[in-house]
C-alpha atoms as an extended CHARMM CRD file, in Angstrom:
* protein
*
       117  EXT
         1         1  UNK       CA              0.0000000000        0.0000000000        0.0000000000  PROA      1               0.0000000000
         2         2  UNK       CA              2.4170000000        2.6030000000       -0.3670000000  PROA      2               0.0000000000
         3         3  UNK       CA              0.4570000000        4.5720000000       -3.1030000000  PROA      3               0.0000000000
         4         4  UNK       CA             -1.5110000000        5.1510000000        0.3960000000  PROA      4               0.0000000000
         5         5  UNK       CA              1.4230000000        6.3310000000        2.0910000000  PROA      5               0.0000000000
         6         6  UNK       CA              2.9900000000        8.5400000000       -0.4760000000  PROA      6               0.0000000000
         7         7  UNK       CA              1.9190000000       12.1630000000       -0.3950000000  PROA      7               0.0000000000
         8         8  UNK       CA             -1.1500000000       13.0260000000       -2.5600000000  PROA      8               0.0000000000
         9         9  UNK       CA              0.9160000000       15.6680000000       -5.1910000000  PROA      9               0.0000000000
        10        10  UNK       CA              3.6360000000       12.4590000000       -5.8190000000  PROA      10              0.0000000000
        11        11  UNK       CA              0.8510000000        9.8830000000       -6.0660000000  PROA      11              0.0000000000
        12        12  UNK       CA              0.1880000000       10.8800000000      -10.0210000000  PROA      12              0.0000000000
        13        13  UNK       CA              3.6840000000       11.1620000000      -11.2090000000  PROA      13              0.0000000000
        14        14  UNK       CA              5.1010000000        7.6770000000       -9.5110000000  PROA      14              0.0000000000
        15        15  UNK       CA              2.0860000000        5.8170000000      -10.9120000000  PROA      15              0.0000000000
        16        16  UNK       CA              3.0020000000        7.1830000000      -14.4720000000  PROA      16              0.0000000000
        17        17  UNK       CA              6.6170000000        6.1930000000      -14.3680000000  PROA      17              0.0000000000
        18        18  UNK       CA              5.4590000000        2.6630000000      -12.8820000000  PROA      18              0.0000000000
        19        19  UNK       CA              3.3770000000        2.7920000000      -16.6050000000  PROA      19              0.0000000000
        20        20  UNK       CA              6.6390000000        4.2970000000      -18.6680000000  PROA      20              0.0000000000
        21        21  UNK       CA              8.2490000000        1.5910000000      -16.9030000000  PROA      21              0.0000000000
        22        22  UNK       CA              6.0940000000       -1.2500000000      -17.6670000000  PROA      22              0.0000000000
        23        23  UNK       CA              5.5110000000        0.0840000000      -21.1790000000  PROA      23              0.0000000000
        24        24  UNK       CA              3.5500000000       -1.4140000000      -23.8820000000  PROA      24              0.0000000000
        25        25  UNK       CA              2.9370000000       -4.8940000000      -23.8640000000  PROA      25              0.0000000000
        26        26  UNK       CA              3.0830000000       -4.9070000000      -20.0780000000  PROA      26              0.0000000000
        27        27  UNK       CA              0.9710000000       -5.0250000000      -16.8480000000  PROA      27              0.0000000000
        28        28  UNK       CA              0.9020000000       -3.4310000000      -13.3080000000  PROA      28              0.0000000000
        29        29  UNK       CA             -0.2750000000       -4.5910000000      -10.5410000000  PROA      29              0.0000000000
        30        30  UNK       CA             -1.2240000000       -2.3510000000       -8.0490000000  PROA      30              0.0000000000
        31        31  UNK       CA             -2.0920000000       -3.5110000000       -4.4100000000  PROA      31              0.0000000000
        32        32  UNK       CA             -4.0030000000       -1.2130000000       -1.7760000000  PROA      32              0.0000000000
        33        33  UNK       CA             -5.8770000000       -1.0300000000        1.5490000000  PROA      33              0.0000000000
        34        34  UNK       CA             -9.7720000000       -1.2670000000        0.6120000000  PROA      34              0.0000000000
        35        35  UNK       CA            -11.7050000000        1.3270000000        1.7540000000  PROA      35              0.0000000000
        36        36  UNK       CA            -14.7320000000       -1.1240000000        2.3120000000  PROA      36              0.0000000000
        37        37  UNK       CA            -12.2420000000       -2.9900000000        4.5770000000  PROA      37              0.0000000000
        38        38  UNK       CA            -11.8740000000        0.1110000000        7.1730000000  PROA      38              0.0000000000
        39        39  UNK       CA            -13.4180000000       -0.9360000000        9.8740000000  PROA      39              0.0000000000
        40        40  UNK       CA            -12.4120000000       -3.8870000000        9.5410000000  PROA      40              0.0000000000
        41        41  UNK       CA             -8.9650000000       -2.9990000000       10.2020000000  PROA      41              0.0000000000
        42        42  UNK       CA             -9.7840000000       -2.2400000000       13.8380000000  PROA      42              0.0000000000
        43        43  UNK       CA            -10.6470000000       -5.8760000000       14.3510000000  PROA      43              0.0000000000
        44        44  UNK       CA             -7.6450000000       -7.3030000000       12.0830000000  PROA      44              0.0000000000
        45        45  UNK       CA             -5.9180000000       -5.4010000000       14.5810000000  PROA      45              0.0000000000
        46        46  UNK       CA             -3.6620000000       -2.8740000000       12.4400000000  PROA      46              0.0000000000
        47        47  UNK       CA             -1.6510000000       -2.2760000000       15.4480000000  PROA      47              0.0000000000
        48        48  UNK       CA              0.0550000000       -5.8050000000       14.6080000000  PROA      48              0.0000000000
        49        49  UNK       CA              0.9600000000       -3.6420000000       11.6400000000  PROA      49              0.0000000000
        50        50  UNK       CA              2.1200000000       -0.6850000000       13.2430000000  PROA      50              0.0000000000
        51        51  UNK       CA              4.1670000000       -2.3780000000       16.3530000000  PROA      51              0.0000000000
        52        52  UNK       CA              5.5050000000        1.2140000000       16.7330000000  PROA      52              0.0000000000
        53        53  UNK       CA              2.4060000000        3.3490000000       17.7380000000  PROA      53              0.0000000000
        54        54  UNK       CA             -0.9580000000        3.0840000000       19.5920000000  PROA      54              0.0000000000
        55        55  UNK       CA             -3.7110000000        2.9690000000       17.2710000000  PROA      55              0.0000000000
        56        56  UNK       CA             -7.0110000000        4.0780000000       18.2620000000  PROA      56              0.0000000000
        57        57  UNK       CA            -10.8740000000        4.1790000000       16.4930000000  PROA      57              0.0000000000
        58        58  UNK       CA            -11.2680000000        7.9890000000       16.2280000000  PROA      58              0.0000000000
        59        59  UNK       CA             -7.7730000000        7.8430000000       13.6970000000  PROA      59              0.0000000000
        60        60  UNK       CA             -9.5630000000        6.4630000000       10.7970000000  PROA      60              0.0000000000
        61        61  UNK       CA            -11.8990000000        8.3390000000        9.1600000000  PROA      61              0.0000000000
        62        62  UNK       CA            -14.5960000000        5.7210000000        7.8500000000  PROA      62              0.0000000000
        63        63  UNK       CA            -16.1910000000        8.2520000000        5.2750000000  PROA      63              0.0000000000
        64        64  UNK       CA            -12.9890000000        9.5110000000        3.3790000000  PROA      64              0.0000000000
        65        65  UNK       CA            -10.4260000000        6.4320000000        3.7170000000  PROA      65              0.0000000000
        66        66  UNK       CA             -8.1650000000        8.2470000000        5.7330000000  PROA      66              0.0000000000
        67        67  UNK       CA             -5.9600000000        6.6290000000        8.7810000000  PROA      67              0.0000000000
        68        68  UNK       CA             -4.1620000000        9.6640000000       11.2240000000  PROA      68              0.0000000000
        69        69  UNK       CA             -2.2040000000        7.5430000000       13.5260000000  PROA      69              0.0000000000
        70        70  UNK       CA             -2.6370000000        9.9480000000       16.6650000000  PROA      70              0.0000000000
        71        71  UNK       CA              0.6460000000        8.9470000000       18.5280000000  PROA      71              0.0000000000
        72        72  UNK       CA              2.8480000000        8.9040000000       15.3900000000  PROA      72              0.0000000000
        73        73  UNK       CA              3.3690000000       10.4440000000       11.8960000000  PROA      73              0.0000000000
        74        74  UNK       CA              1.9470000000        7.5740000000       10.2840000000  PROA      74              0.0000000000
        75        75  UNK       CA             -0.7940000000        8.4990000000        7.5400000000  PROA      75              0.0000000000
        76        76  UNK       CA             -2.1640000000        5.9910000000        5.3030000000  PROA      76              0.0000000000
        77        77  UNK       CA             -5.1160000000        6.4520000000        2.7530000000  PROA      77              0.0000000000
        78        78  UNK       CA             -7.6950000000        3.5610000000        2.1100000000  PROA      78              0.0000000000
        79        79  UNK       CA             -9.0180000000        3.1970000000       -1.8980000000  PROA      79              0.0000000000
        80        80  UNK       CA            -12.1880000000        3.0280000000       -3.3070000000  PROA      80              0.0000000000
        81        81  UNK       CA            -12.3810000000        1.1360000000       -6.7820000000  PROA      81              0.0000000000
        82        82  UNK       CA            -13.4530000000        3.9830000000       -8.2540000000  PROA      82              0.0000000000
        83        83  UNK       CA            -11.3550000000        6.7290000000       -6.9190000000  PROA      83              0.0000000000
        84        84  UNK       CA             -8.1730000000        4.0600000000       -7.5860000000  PROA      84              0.0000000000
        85        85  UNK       CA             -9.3570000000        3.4540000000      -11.2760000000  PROA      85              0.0000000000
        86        86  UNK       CA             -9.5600000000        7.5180000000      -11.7760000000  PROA      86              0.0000000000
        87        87  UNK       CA             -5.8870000000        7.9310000000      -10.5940000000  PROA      87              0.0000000000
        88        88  UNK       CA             -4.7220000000        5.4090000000      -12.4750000000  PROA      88              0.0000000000
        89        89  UNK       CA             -6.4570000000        6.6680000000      -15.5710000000  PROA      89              0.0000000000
        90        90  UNK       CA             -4.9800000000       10.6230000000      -14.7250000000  PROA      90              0.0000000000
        91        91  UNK       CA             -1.7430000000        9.0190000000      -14.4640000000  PROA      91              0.0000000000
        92        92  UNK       CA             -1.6070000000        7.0130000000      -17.7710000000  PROA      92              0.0000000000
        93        93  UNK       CA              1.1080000000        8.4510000000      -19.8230000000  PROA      93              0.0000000000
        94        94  UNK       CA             -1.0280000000        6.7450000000      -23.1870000000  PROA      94              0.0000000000
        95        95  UNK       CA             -4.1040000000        7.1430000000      -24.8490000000  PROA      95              0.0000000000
        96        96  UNK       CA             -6.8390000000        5.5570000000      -21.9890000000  PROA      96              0.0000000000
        97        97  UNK       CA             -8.2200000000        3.3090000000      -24.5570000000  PROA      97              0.0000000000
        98        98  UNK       CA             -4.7300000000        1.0810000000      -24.4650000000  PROA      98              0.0000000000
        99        99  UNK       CA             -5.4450000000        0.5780000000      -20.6460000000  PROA      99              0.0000000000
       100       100  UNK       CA             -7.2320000000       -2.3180000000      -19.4170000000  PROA      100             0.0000000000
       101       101  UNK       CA             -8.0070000000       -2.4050000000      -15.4530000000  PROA      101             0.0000000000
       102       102  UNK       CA             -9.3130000000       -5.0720000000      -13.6130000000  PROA      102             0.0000000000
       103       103  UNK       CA             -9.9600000000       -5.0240000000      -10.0680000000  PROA      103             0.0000000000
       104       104  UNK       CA             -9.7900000000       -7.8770000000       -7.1200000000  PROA      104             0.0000000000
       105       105  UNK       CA            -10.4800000000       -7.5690000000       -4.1720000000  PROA      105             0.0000000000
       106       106  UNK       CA             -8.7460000000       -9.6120000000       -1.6220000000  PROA      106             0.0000000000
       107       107  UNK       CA             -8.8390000000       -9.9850000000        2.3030000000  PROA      107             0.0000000000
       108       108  UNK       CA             -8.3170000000       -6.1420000000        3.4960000000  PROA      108             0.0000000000
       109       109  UNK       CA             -6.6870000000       -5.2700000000       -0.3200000000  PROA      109             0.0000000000
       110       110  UNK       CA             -8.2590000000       -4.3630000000       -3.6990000000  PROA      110             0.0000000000
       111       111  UNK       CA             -5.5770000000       -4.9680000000       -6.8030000000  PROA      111             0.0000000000
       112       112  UNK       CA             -5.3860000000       -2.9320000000       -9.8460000000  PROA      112             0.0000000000
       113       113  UNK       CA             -4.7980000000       -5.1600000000      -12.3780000000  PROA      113             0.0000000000
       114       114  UNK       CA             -3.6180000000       -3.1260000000      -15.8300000000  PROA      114             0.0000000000
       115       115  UNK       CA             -2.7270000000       -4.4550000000      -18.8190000000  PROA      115             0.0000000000
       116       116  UNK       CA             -1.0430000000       -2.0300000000      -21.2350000000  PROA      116             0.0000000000
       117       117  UNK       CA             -1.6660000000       -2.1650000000      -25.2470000000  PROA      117             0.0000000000
């Protein structure tokens, strides 16, 4: 998940050079925290992920995606299909009808699957 982590203005530009990178004929895979997983997070017990802070419920924010670790620095956003398909289309370096996304969603993750013409 560290689209999630990365700070919004960098998001766009390091998802295009992961495309220039993969270039045509290729696929990215893209794996992030699933929004519709949130609160489910509290019970998967994220602080087994974050063994360096005290995580409490009022850091997430259900409605937006958004985890504030109160006793750390730690930030980490949570995707929506939608909202992860529309920055993956901004970030296309191509013309969008030579990118193919599918989307799985897995445990606590959804995966951006894109195949590049």
């Amino acid at each position: 998940n560290t689209i999630g982590i990365l700070p919004d203005q960098i998001r766009i530009d390091c998802i295009k050079q992961m495309f220039e990178c993969s270039g045509p004929g290729g696929k990215l895979v893209i794996g992030c925290w699933n929004q519709q997983s949130l609160g489910q997070a509290l019970k998967i017990s994220i602080q087994k992920i974050l063994n360096f802070a005290v995580v409490k419920e009022e850091d997430f924010d259900f409605e937006s995606g958004d985890f504030k670790c109160g006793s750390s620095d730690y930030t980490s956003h949570w995707w929506k299909q939608e909202e992860l398909q529309k920055m993956l289309e901004e970030s296309f370096p191509g013309f969008i009808e030579d990118l193919k996304i599918e989307f799985k969603i897995i445990g606590v993750g959804i995966f951006a699957i894109c195949d590049i013409k």
